[in-house]
Short mmCIF file of C-alpha atoms in Angstrom, two decimals:
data_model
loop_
_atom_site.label_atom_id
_atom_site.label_comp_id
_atom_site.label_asym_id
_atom_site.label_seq_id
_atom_site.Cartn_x
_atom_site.Cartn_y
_atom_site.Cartn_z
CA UNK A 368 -5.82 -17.03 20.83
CA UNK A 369 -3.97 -14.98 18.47
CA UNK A 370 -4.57 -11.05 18.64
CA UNK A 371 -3.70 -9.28 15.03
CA UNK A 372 -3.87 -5.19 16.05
CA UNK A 373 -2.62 -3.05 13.16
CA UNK A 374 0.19 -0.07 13.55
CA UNK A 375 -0.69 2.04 10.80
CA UNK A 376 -3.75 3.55 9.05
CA UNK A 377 -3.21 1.65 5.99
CA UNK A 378 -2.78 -1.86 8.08
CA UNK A 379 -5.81 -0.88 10.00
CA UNK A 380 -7.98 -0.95 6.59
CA UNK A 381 -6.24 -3.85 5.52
CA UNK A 382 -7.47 -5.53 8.68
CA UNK A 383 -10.84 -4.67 8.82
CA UNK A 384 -11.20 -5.73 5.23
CA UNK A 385 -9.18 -9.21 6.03
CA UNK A 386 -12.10 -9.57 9.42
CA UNK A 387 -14.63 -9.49 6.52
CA UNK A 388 -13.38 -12.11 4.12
CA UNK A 389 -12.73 -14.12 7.34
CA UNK A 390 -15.74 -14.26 8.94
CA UNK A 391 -17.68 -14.40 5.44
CA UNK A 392 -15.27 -17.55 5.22
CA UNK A 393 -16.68 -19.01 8.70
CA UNK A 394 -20.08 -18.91 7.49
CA UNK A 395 -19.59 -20.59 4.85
CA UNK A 396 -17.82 -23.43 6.50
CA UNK A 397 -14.74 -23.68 8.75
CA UNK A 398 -12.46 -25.15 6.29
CA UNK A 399 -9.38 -27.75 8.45
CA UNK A 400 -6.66 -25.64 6.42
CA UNK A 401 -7.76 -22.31 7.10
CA UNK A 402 -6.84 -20.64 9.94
CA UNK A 403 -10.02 -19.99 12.65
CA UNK A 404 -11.56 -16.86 13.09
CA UNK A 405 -13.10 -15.86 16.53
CA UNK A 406 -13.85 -12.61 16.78
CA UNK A 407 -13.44 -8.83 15.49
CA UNK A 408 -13.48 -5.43 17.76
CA UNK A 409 -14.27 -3.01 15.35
CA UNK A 410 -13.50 -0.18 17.85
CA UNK A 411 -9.98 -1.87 18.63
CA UNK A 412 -10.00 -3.00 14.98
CA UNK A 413 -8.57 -6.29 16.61
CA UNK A 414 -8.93 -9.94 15.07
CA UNK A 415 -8.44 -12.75 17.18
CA UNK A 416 -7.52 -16.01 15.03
CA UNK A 417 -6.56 -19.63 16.48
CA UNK A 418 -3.53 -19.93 17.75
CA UNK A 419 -1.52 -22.73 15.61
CA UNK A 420 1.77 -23.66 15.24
CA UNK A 421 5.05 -22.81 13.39
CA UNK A 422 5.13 -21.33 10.17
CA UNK A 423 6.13 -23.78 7.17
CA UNK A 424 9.16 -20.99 5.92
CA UNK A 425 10.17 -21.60 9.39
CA UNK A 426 10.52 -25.63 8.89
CA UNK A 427 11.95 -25.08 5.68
CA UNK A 428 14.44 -22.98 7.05
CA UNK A 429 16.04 -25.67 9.27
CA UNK A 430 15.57 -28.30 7.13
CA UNK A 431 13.10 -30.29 9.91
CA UNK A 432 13.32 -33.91 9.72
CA UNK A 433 9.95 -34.31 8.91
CA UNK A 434 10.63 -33.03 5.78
CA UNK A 435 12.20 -36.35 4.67
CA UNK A 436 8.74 -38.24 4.54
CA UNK A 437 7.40 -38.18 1.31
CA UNK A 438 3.95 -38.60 2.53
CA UNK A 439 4.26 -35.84 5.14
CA UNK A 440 5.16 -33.39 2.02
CA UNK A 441 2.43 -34.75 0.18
CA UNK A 442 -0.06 -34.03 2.97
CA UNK A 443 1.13 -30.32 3.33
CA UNK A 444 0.73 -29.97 -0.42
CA UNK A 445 -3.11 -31.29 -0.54
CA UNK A 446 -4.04 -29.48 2.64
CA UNK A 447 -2.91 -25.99 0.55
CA UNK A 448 -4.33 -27.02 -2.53
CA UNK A 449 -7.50 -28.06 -0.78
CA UNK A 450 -7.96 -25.09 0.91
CA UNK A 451 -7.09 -22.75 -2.11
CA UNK A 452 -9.85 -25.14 -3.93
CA UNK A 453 -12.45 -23.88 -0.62
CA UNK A 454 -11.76 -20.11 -1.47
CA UNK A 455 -11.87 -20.13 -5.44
CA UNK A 456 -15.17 -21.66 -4.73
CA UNK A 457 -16.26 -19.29 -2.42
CA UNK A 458 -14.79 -16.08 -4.94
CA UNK A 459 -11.50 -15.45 -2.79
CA UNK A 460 -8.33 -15.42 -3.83
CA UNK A 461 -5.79 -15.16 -1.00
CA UNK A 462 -3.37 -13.12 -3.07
CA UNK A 463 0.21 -13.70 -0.73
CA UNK A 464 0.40 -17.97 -1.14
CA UNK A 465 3.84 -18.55 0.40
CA UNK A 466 5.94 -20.53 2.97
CA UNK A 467 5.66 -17.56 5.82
CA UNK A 468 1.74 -17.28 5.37
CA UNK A 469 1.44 -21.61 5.86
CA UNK A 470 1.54 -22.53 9.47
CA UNK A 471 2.04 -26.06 10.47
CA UNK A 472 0.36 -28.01 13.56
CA UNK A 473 -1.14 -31.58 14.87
CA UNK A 474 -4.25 -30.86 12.31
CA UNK A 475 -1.68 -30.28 9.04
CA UNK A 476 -1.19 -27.21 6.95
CA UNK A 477 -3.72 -24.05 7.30
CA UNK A 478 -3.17 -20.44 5.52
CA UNK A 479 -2.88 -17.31 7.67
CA UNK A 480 -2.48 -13.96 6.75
CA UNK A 481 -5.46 -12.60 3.81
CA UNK A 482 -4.37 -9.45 4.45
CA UNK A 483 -3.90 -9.31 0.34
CA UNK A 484 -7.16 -11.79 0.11
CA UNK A 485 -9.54 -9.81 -2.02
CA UNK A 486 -13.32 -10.80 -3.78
CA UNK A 487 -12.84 -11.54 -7.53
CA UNK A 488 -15.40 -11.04 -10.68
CA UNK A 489 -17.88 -13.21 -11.33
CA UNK A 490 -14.45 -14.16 -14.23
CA UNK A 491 -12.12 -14.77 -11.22
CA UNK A 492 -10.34 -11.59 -12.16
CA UNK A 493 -8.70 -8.98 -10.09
CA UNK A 494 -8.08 -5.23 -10.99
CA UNK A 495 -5.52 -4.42 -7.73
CA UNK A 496 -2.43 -6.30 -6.74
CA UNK A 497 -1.13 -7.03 -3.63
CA UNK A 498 1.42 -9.64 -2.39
CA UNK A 499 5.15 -10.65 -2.91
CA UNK A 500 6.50 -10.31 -5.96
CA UNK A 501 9.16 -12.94 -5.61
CA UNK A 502 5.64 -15.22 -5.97
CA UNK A 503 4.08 -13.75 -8.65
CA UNK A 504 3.10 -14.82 -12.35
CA UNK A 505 3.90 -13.31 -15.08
CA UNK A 506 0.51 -12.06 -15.55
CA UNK A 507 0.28 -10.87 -12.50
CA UNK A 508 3.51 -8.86 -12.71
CA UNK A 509 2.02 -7.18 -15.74
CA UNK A 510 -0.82 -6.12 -13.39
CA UNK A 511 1.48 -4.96 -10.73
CA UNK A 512 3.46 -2.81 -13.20
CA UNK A 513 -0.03 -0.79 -14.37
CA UNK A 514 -0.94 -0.52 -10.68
CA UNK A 515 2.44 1.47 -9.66
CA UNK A 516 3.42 2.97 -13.11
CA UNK A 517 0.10 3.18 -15.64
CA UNK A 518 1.76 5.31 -18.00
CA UNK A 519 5.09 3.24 -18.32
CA UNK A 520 4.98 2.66 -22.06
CA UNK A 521 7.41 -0.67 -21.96
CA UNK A 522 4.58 -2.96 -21.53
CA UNK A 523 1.83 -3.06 -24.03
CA UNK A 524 -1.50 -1.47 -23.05
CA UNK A 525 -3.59 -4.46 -24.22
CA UNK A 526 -1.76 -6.04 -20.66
CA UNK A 527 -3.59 -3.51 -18.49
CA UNK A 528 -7.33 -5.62 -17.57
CA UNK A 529 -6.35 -6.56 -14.59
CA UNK A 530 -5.61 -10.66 -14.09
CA UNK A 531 -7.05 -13.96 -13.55
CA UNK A 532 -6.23 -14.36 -9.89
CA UNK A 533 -7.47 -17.98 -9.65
CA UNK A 534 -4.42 -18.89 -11.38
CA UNK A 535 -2.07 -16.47 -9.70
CA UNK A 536 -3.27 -18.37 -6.99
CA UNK A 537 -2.24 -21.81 -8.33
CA UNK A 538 1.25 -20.18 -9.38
CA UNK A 539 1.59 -19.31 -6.08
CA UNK A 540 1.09 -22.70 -4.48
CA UNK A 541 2.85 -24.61 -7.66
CA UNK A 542 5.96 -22.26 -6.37
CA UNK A 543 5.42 -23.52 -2.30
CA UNK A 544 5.43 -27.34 -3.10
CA UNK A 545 7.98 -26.98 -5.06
CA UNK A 546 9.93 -24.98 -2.12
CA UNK A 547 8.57 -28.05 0.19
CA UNK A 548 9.98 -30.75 -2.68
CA UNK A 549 13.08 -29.03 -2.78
CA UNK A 550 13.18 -28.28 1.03
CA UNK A 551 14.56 -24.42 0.40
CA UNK A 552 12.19 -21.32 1.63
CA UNK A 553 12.26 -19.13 -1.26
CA UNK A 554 11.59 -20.23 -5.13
CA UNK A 555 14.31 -18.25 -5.79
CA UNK A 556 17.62 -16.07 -4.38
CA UNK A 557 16.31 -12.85 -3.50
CA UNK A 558 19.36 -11.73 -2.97
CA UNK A 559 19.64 -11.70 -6.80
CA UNK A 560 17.68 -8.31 -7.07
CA UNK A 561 17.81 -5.13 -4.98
CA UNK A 562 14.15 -4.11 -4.97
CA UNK A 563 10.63 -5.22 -6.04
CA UNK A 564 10.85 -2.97 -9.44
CA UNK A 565 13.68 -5.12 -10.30
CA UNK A 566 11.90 -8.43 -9.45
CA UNK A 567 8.47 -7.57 -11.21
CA UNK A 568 11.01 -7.04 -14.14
CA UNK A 569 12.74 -10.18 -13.75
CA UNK A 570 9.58 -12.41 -14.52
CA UNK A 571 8.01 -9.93 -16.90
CA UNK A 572 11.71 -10.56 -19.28
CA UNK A 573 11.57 -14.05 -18.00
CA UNK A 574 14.70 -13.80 -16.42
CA UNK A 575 13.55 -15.46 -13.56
CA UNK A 576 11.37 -18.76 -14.73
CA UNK A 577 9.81 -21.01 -12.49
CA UNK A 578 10.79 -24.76 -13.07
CA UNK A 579 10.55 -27.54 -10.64
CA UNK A 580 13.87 -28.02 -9.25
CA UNK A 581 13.68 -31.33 -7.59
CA UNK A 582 13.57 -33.60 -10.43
CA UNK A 583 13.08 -36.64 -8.49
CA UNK A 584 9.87 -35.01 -6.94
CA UNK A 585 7.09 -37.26 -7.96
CA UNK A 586 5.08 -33.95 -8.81
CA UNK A 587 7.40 -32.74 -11.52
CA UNK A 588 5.36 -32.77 -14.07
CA UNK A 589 2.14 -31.41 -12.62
CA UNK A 590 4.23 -28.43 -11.24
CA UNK A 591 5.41 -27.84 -14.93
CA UNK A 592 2.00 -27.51 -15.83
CA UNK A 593 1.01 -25.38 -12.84
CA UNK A 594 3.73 -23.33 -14.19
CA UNK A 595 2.76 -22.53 -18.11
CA UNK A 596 3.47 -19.33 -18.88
CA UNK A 597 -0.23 -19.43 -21.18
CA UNK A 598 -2.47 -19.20 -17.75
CA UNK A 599 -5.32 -20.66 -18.78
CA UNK A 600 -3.26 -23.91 -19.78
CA UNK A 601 -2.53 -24.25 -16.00
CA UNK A 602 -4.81 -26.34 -13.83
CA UNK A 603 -7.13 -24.61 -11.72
CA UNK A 604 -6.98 -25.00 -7.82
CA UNK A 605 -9.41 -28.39 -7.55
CA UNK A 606 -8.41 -29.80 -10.63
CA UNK A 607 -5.07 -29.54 -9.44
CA UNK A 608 -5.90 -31.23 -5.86
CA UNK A 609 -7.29 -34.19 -8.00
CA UNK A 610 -4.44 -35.01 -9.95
CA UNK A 611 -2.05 -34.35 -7.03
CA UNK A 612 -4.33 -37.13 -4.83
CA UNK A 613 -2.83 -39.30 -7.80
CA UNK A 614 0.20 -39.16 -6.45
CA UNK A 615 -0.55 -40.22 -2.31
CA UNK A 616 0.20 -44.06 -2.84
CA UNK A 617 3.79 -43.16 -4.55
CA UNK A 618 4.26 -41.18 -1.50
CA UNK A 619 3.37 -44.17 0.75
CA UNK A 620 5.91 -46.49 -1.62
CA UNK A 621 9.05 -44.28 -1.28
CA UNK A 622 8.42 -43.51 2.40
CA UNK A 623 8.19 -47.56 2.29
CA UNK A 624 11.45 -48.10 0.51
CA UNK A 625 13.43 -45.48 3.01
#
């Protein structure tokens, strides 16, 4: 069993708000790629979650031989994509998709960590941001910028309704397979930029653009699509597991041909 006890005021609301989604998430069904919630002391504010495995930034990291399968990669991809396709129907979006949030074990992939996992509208639409910015969408930036500086007059007003989170959500994961295709743990340098200001900035000018970079991966093309800038060109979470099932027996051929 895993024990989660917050430090600080703000973590502890963050946690008893995460026990919620969680257990509403149980009810509805105990999803394989989804990490198992047992129980919640409300007194302690203490969440006790399954106990897993290693975290997928962490296997990225030292480049772990499993890595070279093609059909192991593929498996981590639709075991993300099916459980973001479990929350969207269910109205949550996790919010913080990345490598360090994915833990791997003998059952596959399963997301921790919805500290940032938040309700959406009836639209799939958020109105507060949380998360890390080197994974956001462009859209999402915009939001970000309103929440910490409303009155910054660089971005127009007509930006400031909030954002579609179901497909900040599928930005998010388009970003991790592509760290998993490309074996790296970030989808970019972050040493590039000093502070999240200058990040949010960076994909608001476009410096920083998300393109597959493993042009061999047999997914390049559906990641370019996950990764339109337009967001409602971009597939949504199970559309996206349908077309990436597509794409299992070319991972069974090149693991073949190794």
């Amino acid at each position: 069993v895993a024990v989660k006890v917050p430090k600080t005021q703000e973590a502890e609301e963050s946690t008893r708000e995460e026990a919620v989604i969680l257990q509403f998430l149980r009810e509805k069904e105990q999803h394989p790629n989804i990490i198992g919630f047992i129980a919640f002391d409300a007194d302690l504010c203490a969440l006790q979650l399954e106990w897993y495995g290693v975290t997928l930034r962490g296997v990225l990291e030292v480049r772990d031989p499993c890595l070279e399968s093609a059909l192991f990669r593929h498996r981590l991809g639709r075991d993300l994509l099916s459980a973001i396709a479990f929350l969207h129907e269910n109205g949550i979006a996790h919010g913080d998709l990345k490598p360090s949030n994915l833990q791997i074990g003998r059952q596959g992939l399963k997301i921790i960590d919805f500290g940032s996992a938040m309700a959406m509208d009836d639209a799939g639409r958020l109105f507060d941001v949380a998360g890390t910015p080197l994974f956001f969408s462009h859209e999402k930036a915009l939001a970000w910028l309103d929440v910490i500086d409303p009155d910054d007059d660089q971005v127009a007003a007509d930006d400031f309704k909030g954002f579609n989170a179901v497909w900040a959500d599928v930005w998010a994961a388009a970003l991790t397979i592509d760290c998993i295709e490309s074996r790296e743990p970030d989808p970019a340098n972050p040493d590039r930029l000093a502070n999240s200001d200058e990040l949010v900035w960076a994909i608001i000018r476009s410096d920083i653009e998300a393109h597959p970079r493993n042009k061999s991966s047999v997914y390049f093309a559906l990641l370019e699509a996950a990764f339109e800038d337009e967001a409602d060109f971009r597939p949504d979470a199970s559309a996206f597991l349908a077309l990436f099932d597509d794409f299992e027996p070319e991972a069974r051929r090149r693991d073949g041909a190794l």
